[in-house]
C-alpha positions as MATLAB code, in Angstrom:
seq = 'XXXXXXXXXXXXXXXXXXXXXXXXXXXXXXXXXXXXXXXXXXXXXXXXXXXXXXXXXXXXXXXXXXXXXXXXXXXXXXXXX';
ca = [
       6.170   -1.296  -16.725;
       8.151    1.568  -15.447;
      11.020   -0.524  -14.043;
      11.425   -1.642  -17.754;
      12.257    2.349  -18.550;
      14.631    2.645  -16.312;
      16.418   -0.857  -17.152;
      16.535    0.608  -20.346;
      18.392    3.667  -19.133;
      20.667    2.020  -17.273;
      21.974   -0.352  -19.780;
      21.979    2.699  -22.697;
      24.105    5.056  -20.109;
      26.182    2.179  -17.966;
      26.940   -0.262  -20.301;
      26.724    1.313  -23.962;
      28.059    4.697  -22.589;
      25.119    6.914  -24.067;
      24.462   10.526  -23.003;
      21.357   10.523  -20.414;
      19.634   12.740  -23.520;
      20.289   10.524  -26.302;
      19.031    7.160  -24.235;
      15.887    9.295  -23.659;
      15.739   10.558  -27.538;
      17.050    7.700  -29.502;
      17.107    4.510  -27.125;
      14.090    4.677  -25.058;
      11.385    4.783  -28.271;
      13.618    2.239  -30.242;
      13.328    0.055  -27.506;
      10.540    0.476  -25.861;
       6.342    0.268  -27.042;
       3.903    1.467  -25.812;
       2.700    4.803  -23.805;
       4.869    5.979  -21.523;
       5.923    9.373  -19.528;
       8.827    9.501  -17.485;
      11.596   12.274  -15.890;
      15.293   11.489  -14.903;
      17.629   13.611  -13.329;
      20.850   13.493  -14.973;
      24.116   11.977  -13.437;
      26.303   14.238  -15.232;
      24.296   17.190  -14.307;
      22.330   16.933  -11.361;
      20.329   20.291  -12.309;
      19.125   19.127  -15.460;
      15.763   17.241  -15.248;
      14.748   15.508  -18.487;
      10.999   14.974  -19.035;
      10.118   12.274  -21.825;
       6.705   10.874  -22.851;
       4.984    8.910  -25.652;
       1.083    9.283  -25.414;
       0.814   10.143  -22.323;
      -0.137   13.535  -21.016;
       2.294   15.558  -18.715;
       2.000   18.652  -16.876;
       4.407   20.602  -14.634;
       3.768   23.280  -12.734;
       6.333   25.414  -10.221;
       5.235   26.582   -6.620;
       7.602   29.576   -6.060;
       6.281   30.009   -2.726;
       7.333   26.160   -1.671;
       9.984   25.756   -3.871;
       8.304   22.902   -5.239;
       7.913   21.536   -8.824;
       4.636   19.479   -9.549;
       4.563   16.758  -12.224;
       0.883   15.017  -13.072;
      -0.995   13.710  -15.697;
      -3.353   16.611  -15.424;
      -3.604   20.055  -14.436;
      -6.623   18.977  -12.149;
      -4.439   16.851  -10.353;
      -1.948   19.474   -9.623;
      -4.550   21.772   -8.796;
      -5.765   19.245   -6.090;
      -2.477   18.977   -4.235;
];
């Protein structure tokens, strides 16, 4: 399931030499079906987080007191940590 998404990735970027964004925008729903959410951290640009999804729900939230950013499928969840 996920492992697929990032295969995908891999082979767009390495071996087709695709931008990170354009693997995500154009490769990942040509190739893959299905619901899906995902987040990747760009090679190029390690402070660049892409966030993707198809159907599935995704929520982020930022804790400026830990420094921390929260991904989930809900805000509950979040909430809950």
């Amino acid at each position: 399931d996920s492992q697929i998404i990032v295969e995908t990735l891999d082979v767009l970027v390495t071996d087709r030499n695709w931008k990170l964004v354009n693997a995500i925008t154009k490769g990942i729903p040509r190739y893959i079906s299905g619901n899906y959410t995902g987040i990747a951290v760009d090679g190029a640009d390690p402070s660049t987080i892409h966030m993707f999804r198809d159907g599935n729900p995704l929520v982020m939230a930022y804790d400026s007191t830990l420094g921390v950013i929260w991904l989930a499928s809900t805000k509950e969840i979040i909430d809950a940590a």
